[in-house]
PDB file of C-alpha atoms and ligand atoms in Angstrom:
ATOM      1  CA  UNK A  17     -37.064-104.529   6.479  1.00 66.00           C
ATOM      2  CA  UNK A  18     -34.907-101.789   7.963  1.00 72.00           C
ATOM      3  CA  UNK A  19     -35.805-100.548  11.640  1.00 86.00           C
ATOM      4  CA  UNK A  20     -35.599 -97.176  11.981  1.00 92.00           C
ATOM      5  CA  UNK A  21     -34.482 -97.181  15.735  1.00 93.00           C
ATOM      6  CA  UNK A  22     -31.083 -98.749  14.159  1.00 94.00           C
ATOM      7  CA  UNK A  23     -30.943 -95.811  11.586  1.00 95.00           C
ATOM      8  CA  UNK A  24     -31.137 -93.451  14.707  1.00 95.00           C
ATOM      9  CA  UNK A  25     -28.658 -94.664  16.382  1.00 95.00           C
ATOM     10  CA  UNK A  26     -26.463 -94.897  13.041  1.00 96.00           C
ATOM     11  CA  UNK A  27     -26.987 -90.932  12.797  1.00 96.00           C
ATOM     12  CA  UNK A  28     -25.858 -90.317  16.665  1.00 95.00           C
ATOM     13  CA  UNK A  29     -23.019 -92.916  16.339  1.00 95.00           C
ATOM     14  CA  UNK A  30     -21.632 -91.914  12.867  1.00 96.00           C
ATOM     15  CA  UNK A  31     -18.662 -89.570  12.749  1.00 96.00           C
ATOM     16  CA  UNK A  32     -17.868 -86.494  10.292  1.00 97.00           C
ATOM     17  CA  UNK A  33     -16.292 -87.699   7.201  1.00 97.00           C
ATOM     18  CA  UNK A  34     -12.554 -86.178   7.582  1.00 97.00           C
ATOM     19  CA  UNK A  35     -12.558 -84.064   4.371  1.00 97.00           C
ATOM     20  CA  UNK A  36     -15.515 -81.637   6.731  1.00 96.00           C
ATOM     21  CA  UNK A  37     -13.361 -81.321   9.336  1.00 96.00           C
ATOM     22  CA  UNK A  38     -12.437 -77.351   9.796  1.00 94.00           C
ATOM     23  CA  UNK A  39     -15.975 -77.167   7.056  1.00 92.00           C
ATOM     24  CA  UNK A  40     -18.206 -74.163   8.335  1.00 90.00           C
ATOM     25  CA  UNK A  41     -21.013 -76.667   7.033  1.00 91.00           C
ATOM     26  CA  UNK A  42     -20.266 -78.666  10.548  1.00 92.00           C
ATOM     27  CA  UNK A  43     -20.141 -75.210  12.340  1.00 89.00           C
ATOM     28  CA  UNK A  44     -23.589 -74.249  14.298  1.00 87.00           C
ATOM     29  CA  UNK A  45     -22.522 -71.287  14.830  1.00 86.00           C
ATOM     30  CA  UNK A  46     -21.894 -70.032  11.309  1.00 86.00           C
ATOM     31  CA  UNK A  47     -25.547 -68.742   9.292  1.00 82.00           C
ATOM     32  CA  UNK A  48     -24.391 -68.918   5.749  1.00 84.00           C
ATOM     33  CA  UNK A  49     -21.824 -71.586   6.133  1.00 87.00           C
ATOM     34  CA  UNK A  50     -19.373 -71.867   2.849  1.00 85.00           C
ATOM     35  CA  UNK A  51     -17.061 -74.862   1.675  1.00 87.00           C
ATOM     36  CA  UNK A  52     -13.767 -74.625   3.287  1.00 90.00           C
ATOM     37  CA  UNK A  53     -11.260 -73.549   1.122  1.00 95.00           C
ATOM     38  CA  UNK A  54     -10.235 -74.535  -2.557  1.00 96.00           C
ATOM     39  CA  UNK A  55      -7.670 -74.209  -5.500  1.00 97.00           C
ATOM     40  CA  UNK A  56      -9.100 -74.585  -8.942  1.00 96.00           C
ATOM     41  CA  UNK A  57      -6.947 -75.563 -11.082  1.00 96.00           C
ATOM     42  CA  UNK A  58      -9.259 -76.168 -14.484  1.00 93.00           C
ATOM     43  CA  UNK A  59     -12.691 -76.986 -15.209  1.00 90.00           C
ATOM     44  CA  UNK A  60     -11.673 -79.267 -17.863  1.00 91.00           C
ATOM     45  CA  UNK A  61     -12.250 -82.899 -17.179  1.00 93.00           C
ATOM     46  CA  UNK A  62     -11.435 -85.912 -18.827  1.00 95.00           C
ATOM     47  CA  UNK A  63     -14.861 -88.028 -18.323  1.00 95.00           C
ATOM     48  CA  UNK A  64     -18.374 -87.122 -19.518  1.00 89.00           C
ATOM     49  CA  UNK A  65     -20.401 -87.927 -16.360  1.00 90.00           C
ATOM     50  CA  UNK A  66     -24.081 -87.580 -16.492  1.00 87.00           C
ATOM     51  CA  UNK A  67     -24.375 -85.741 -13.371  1.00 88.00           C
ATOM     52  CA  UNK A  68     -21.778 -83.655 -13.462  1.00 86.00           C
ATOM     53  CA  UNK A  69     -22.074 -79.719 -12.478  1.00 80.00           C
ATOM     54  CA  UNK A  70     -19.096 -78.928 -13.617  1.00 80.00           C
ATOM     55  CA  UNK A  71     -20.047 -79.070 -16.654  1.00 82.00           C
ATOM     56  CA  UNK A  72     -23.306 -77.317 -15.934  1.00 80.00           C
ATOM     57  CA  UNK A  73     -21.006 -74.319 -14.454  1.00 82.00           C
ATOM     58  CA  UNK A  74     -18.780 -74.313 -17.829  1.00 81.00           C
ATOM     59  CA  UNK A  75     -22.343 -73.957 -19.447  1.00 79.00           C
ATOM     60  CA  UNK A  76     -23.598 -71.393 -17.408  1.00 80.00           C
ATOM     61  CA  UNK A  77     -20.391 -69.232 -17.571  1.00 81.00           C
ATOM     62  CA  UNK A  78     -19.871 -69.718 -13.976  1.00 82.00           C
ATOM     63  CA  UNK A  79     -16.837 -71.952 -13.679  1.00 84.00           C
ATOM     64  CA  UNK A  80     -14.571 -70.238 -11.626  1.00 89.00           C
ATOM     65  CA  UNK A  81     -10.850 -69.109 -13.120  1.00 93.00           C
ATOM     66  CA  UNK A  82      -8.343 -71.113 -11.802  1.00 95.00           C
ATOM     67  CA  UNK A  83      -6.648 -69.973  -8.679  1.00 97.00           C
ATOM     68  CA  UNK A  84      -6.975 -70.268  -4.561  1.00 97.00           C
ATOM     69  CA  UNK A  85     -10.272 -68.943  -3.557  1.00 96.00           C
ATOM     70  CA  UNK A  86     -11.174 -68.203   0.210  1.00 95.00           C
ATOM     71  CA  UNK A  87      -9.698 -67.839   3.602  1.00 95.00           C
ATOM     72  CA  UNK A  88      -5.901 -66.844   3.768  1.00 96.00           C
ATOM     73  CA  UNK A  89      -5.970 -68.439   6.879  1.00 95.00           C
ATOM     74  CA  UNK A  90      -6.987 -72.112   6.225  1.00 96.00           C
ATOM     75  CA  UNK A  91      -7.180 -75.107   8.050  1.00 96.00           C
ATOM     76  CA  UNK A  92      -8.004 -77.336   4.971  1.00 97.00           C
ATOM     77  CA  UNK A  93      -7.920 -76.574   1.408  1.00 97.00           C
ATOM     78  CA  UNK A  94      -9.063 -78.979  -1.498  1.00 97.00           C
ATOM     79  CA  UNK A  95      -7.806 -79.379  -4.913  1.00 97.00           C
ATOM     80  CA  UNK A  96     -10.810 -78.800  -6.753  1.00 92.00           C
ATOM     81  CA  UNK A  97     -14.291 -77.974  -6.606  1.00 91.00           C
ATOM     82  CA  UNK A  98     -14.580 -78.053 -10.014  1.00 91.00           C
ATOM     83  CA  UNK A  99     -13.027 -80.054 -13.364  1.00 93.00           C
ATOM     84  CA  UNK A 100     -10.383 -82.596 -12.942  1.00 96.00           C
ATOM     85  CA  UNK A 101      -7.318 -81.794 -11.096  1.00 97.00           C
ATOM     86  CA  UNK A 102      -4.872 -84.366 -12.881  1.00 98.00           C
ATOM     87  CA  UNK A 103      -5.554 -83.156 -16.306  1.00 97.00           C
ATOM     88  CA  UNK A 104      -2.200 -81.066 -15.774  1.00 97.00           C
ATOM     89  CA  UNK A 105      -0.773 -84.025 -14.620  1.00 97.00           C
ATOM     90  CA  UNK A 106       0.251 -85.604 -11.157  1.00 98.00           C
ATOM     91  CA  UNK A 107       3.980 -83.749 -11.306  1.00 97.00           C
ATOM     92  CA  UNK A 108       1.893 -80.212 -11.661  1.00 97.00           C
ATOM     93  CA  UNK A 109      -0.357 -81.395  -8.736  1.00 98.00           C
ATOM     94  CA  UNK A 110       2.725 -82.468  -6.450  1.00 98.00           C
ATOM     95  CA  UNK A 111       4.028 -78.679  -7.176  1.00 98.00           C
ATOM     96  CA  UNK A 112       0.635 -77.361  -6.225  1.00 98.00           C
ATOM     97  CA  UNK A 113       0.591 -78.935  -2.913  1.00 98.00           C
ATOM     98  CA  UNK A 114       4.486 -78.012  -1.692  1.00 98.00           C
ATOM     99  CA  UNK A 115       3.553 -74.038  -2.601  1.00 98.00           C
ATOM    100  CA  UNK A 116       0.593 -74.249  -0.781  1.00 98.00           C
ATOM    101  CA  UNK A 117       2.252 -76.032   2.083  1.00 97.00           C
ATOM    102  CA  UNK A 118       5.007 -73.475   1.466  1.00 97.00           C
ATOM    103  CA  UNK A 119       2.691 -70.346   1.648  1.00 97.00           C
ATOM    104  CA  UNK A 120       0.121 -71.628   4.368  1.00 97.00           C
ATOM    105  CA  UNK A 121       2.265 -73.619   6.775  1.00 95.00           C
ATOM    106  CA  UNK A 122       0.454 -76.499   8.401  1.00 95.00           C
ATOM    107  CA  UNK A 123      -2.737 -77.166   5.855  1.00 97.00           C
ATOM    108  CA  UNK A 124      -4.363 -79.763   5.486  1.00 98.00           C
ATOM    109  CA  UNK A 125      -4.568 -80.617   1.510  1.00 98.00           C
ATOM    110  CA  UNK A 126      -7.658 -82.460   0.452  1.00 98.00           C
ATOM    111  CA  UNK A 127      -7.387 -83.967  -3.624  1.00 98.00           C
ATOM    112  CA  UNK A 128     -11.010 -84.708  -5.133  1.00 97.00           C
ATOM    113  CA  UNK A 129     -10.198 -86.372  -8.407  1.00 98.00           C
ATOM    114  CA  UNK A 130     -12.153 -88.755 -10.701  1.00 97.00           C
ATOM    115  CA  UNK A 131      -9.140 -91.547  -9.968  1.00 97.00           C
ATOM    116  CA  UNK A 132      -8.450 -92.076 -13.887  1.00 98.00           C
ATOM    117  CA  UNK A 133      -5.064 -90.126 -14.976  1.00 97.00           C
ATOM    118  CA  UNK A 134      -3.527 -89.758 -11.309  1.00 96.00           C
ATOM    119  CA  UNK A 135      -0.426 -91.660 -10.819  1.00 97.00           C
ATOM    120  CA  UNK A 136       0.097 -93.337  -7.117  1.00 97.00           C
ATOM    121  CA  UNK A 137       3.365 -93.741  -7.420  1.00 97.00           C
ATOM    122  CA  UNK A 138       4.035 -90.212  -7.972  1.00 97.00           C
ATOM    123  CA  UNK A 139       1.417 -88.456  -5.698  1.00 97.00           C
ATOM    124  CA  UNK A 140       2.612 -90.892  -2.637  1.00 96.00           C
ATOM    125  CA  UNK A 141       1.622 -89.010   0.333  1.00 97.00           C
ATOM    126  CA  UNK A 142       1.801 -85.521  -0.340  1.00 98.00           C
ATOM    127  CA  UNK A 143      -1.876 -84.732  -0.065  1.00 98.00           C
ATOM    128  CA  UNK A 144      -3.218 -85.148   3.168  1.00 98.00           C
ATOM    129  CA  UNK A 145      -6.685 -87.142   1.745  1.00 98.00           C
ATOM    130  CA  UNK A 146      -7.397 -88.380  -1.577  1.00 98.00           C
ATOM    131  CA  UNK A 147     -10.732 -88.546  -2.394  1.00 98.00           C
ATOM    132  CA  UNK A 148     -11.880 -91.105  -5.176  1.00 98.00           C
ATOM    133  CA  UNK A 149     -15.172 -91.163  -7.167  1.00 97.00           C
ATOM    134  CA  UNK A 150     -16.768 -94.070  -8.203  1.00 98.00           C
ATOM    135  CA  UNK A 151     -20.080 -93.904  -8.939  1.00 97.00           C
ATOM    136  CA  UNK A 152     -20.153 -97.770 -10.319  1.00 97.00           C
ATOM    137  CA  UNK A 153     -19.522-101.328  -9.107  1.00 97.00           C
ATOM    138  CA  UNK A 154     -19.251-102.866 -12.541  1.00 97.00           C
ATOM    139  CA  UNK A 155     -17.665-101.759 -15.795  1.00 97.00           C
ATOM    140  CA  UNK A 156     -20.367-101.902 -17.560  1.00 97.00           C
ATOM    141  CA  UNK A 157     -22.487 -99.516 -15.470  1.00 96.00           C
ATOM    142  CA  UNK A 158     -19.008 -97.363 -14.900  1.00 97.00           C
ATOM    143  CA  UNK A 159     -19.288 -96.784 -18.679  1.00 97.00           C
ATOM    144  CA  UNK A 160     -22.477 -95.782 -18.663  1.00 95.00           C
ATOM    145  CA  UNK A 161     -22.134 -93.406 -16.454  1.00 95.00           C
ATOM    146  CA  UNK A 162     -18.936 -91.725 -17.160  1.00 96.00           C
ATOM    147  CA  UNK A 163     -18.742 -92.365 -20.964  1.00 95.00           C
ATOM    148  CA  UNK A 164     -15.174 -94.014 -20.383  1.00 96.00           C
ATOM    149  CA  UNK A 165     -13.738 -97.334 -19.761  1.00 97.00           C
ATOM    150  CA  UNK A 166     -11.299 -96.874 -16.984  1.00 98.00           C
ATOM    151  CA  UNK A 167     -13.343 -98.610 -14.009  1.00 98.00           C
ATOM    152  CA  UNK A 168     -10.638-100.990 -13.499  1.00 98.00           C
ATOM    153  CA  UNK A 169      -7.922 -98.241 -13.585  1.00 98.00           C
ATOM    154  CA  UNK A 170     -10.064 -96.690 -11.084  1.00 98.00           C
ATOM    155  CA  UNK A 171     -10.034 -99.605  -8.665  1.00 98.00           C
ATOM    156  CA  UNK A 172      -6.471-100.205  -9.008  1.00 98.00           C
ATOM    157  CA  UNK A 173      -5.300 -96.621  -8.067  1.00 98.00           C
ATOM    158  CA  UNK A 174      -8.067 -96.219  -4.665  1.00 98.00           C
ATOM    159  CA  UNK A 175      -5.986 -99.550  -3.660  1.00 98.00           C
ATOM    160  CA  UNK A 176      -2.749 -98.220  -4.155  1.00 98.00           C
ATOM    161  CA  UNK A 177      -3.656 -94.732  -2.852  1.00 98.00           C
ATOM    162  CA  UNK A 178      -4.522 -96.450   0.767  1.00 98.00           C
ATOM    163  CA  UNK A 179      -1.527 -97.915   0.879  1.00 97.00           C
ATOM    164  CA  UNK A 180      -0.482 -94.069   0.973  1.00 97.00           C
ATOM    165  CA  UNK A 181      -2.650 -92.054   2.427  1.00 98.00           C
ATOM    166  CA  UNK A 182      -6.063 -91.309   3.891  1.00 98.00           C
ATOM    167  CA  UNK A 183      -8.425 -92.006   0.890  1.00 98.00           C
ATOM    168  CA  UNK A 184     -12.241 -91.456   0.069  1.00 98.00           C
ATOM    169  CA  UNK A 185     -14.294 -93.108  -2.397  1.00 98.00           C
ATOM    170  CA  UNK A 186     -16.511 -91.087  -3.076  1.00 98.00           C
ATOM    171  CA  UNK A 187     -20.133 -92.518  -4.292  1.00 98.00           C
ATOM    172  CA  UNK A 188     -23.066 -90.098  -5.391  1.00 96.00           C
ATOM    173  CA  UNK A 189     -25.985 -92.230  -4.552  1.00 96.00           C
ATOM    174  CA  UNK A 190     -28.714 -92.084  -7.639  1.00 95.00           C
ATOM    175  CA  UNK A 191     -31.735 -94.034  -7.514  1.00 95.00           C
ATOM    176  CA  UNK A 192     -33.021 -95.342 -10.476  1.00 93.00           C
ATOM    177  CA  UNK A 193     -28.990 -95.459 -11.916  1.00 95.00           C
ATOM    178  CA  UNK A 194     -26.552 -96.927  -9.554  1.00 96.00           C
ATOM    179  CA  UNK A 195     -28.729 -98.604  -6.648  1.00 92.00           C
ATOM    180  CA  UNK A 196     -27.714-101.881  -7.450  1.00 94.00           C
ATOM    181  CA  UNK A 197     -24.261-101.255  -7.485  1.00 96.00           C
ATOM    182  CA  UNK A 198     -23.222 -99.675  -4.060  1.00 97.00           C
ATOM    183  CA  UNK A 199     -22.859-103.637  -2.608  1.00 97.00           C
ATOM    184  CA  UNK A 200     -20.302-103.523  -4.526  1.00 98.00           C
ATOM    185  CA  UNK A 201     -19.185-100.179  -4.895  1.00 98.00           C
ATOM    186  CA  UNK A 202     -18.984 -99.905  -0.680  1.00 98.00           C
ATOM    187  CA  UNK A 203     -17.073-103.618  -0.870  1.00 98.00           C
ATOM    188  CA  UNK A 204     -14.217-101.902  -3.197  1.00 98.00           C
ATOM    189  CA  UNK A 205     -14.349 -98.716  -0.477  1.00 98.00           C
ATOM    190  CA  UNK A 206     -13.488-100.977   2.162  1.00 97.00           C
ATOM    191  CA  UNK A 207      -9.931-101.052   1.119  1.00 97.00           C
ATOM    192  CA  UNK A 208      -9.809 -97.524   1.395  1.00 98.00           C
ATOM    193  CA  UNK A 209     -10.668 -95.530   4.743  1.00 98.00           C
ATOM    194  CA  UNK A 210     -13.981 -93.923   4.223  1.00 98.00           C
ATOM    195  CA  UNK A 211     -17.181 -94.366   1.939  1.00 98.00           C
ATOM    196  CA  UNK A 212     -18.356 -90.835   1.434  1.00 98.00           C
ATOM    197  CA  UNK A 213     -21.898 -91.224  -0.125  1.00 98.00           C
ATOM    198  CA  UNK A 214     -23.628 -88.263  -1.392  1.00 96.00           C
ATOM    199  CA  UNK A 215     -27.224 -87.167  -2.165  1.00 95.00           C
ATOM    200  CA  UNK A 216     -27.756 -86.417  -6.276  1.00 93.00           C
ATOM    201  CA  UNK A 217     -27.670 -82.612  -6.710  1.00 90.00           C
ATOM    202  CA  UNK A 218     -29.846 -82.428 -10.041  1.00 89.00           C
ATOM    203  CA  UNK A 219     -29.254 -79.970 -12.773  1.00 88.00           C
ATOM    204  CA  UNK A 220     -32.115 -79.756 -15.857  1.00 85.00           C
ATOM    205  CA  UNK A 221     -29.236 -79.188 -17.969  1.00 84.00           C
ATOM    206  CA  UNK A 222     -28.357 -83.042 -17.336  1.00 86.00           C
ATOM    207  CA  UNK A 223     -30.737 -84.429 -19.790  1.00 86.00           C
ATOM    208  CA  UNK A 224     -29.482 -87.638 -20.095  1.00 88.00           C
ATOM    209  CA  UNK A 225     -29.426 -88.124 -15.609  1.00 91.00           C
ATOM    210  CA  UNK A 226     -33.224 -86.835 -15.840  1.00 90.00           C
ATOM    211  CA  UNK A 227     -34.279 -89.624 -18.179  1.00 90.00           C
ATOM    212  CA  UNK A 228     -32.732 -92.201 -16.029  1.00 90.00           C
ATOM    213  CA  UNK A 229     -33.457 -91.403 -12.157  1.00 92.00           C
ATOM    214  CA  UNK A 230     -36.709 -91.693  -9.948  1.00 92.00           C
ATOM    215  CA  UNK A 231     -36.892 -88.286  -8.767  1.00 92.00           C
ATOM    216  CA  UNK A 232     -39.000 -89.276  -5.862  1.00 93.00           C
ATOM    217  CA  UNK A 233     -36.799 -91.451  -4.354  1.00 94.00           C
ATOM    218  CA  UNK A 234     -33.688 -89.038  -5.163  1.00 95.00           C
ATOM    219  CA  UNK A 235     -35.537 -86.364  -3.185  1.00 95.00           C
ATOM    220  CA  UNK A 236     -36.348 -88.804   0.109  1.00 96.00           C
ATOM    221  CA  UNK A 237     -34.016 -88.532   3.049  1.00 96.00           C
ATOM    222  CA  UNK A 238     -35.028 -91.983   3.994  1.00 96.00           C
ATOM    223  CA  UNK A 239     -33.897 -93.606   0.807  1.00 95.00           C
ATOM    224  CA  UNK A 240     -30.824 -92.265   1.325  1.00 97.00           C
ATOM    225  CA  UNK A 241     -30.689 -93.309   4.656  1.00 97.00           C
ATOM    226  CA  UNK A 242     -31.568 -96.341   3.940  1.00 96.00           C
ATOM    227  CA  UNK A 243     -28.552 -97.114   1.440  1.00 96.00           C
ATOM    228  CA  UNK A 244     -26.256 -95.672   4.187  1.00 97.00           C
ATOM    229  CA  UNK A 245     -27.309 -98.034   6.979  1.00 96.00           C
ATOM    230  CA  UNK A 246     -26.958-101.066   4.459  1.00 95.00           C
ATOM    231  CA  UNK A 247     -23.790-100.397   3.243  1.00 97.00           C
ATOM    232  CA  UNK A 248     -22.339 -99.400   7.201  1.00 96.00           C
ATOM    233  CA  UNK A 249     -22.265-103.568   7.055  1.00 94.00           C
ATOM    234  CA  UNK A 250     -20.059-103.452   4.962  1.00 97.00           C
ATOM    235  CA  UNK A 251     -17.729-100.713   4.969  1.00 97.00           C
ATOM    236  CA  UNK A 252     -17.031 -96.990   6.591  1.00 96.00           C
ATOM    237  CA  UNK A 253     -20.066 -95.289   5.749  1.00 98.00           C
ATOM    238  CA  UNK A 254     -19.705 -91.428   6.289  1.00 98.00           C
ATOM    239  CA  UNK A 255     -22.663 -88.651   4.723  1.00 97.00           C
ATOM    240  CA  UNK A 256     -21.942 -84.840   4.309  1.00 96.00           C
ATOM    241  CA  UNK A 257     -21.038 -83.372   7.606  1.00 96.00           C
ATOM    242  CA  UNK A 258     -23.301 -80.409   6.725  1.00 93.00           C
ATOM    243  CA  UNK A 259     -26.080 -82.696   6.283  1.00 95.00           C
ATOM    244  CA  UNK A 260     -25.726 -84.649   8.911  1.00 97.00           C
ATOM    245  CA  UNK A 261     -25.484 -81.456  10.867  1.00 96.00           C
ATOM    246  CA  UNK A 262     -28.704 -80.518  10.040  1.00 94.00           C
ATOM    247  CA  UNK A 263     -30.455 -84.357  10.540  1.00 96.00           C
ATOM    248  CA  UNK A 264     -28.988 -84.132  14.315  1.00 96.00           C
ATOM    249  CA  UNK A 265     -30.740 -80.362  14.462  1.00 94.00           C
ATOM    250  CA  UNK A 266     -33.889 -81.892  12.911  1.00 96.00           C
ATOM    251  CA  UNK A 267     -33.755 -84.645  15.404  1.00 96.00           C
ATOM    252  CA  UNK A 268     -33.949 -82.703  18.202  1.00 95.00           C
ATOM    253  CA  UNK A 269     -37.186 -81.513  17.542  1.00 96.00           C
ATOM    254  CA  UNK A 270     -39.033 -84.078  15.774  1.00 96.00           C
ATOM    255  CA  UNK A 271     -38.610 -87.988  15.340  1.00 94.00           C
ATOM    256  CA  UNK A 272     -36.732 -90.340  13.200  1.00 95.00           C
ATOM    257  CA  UNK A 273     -39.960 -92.011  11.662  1.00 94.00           C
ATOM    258  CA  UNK A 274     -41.022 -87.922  10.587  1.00 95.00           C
ATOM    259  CA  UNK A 275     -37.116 -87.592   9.619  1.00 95.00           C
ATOM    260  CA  UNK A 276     -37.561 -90.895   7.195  1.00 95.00           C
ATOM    261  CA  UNK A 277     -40.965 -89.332   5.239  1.00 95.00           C
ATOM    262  CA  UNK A 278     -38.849 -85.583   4.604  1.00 94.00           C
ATOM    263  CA  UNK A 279     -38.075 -84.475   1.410  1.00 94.00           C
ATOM    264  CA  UNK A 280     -35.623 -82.454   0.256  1.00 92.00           C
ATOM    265  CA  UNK A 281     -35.595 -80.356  -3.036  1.00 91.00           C
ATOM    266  CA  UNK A 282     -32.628 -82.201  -5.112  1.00 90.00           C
ATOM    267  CA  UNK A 283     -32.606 -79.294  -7.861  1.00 90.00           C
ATOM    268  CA  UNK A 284     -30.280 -77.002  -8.320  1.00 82.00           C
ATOM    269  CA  UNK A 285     -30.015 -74.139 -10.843  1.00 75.00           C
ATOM    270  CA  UNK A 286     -26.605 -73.147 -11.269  1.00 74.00           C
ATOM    271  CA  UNK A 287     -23.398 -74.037  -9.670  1.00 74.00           C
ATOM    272  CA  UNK A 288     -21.303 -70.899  -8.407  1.00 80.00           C
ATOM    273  CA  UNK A 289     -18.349 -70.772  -6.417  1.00 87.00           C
ATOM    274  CA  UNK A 290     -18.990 -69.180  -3.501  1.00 86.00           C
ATOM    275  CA  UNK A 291     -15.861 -67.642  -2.085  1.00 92.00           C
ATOM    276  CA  UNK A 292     -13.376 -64.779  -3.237  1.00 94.00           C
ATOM    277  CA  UNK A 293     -10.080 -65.467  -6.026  1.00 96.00           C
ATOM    278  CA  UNK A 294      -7.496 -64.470  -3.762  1.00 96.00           C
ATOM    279  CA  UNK A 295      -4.159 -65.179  -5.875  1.00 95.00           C
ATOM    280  CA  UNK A 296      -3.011 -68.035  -8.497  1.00 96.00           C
ATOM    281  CA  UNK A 297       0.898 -69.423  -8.462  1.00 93.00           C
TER     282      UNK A 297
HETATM  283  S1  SF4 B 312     -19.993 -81.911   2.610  1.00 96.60           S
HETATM  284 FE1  SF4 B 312     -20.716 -80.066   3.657  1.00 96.60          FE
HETATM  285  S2  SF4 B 312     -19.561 -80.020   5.586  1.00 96.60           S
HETATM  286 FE2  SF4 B 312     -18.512 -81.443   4.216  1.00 96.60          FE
HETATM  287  S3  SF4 B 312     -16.944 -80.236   3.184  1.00 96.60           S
HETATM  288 FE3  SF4 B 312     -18.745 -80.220   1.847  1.00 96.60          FE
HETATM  289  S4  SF4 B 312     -19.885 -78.368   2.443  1.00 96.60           S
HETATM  290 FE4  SF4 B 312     -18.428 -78.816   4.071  1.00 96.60          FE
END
């Protein structure tokens, strides 16, 4: 049985992951807050996962071009939103990150990748943080949800990445699918410096993710909660800064046992980028 006094004082303790550092999402002061910014560099992807948006956005016609959208004055930019940045390869990446180093000066350069074609030994430290997803703790259940057999592949380059640089695994927690994995899915992060687990955004376009989750408990805060407090035993546990934002806000109204029973509405409709194509190299 979990006490929820511990989970409070998990939510005042826990720090911002580093990837939403220089986020408006952490910013009170900003109303509409958007992602910081990012470079696109293909919506094309390598894996079939079953709760991908990306692939929802491709359907919808909304995947953005490729190219640097947002701020010309950033503080962070990641490399990408959407698709799989290594498709082009890691030498194409490397380039990527010295022009934008080039053209914005001090920048921190944030890499969200699936982990499968990047190659450690040629990325080395040039991006600031590496963030990893792994959605499984076996290779059975990776296969399952990715459609592809690289879970060992996977493990093998978020080791080698820490030994480089800051890196994220990066877990999308989906009751009903991978509950029973993120024992050993946050035992695997602890080599690396964070575990950044995220609440399931669903899309109704993700048939086969519909048929296999329990909606109720995707949609409760306190599950998620929950999952974060028991893995924080055994590794780095960070949630969305944005989110967490808003918990502390809710918090200072009402209590943790009313913050446990909320809800939130897990559906989205369709994924759009929400900042301006500035320029592409
Ligand atoms: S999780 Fe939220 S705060 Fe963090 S980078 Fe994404 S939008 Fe920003």
């Amino acid at each position: 049985m979990i006490n929820v006094a511990e989970i409070n004082a998990m939510l005042k303790k826990m720090k911002y992951p580093k990837h939403c550092i220089y986020c408006e999402g952490i910013d009170e002061s900003v109303e509409n807050p958007v992602h910081h910014p990012s470079y696109e560099i293909t919506p094309a992807c390598n894996l079939n996962c079953i709760f991908c948006y990306s692939k929802v956005a491709e359907v919808k016609g909304s995947a953005p071009k490729p190219g640097y959208y947002g701020t010309l004055e950033p503080k962070a930019i990641t490399i990408s939103q959407y698709g799989e940045p290594f498709v082009v390869g890691t030498e194409k990446v490397v380039e990527l990150i010295r022009k934008l180093r080039e053209r914005f000066g001090e920048v921190r350069i944030d890499i969200q990748t699936n982990g499968t074609l990047l190659d450690p030994s040629k990325l080395g430290g040039e991006a600031d943080i590496v963030m990893i997803s792994l959605d499984a703790g076996s290779r059975e259940k990776y296969k399952e949800i990715t459609g592809a057999d690289f879970f060992e592949r996977v493990v093998g380059n978020i080791k080698q990445m820490a030994e480089q640089t800051y890196t994220v695994v990066r877990t999308v927690f989906m009751p009903g699918v991978n509950d029973g994995e993120l024992e050993n899915i946050a035992k695997i992060a602890s080599i690396a410096d964070e575990l950044f687990l995220q609440p399931l955004s669903v899309y109704r376009e993700n048939r086969r993710l519909l048929e296999m989750i329990e909606i109720e408990r995707v949609e409760s805060i306190g599950e998620f909660l929950e999952a974060a407090y028991r893995l924080l035993k055994i590794t780095e546990v960070r949630i969305p800064g944005c989110l967490l934002l808003n918990i502390r806000s809710f918090l200072e109204k009402y209590d943790i046992g009313d913050l446990m029973l909320v809800k939130r509405d897990a559906f989205g409709s369709v994924p759009i980028m929400q900042r301006e194509w500035r320029f592409r190299f």
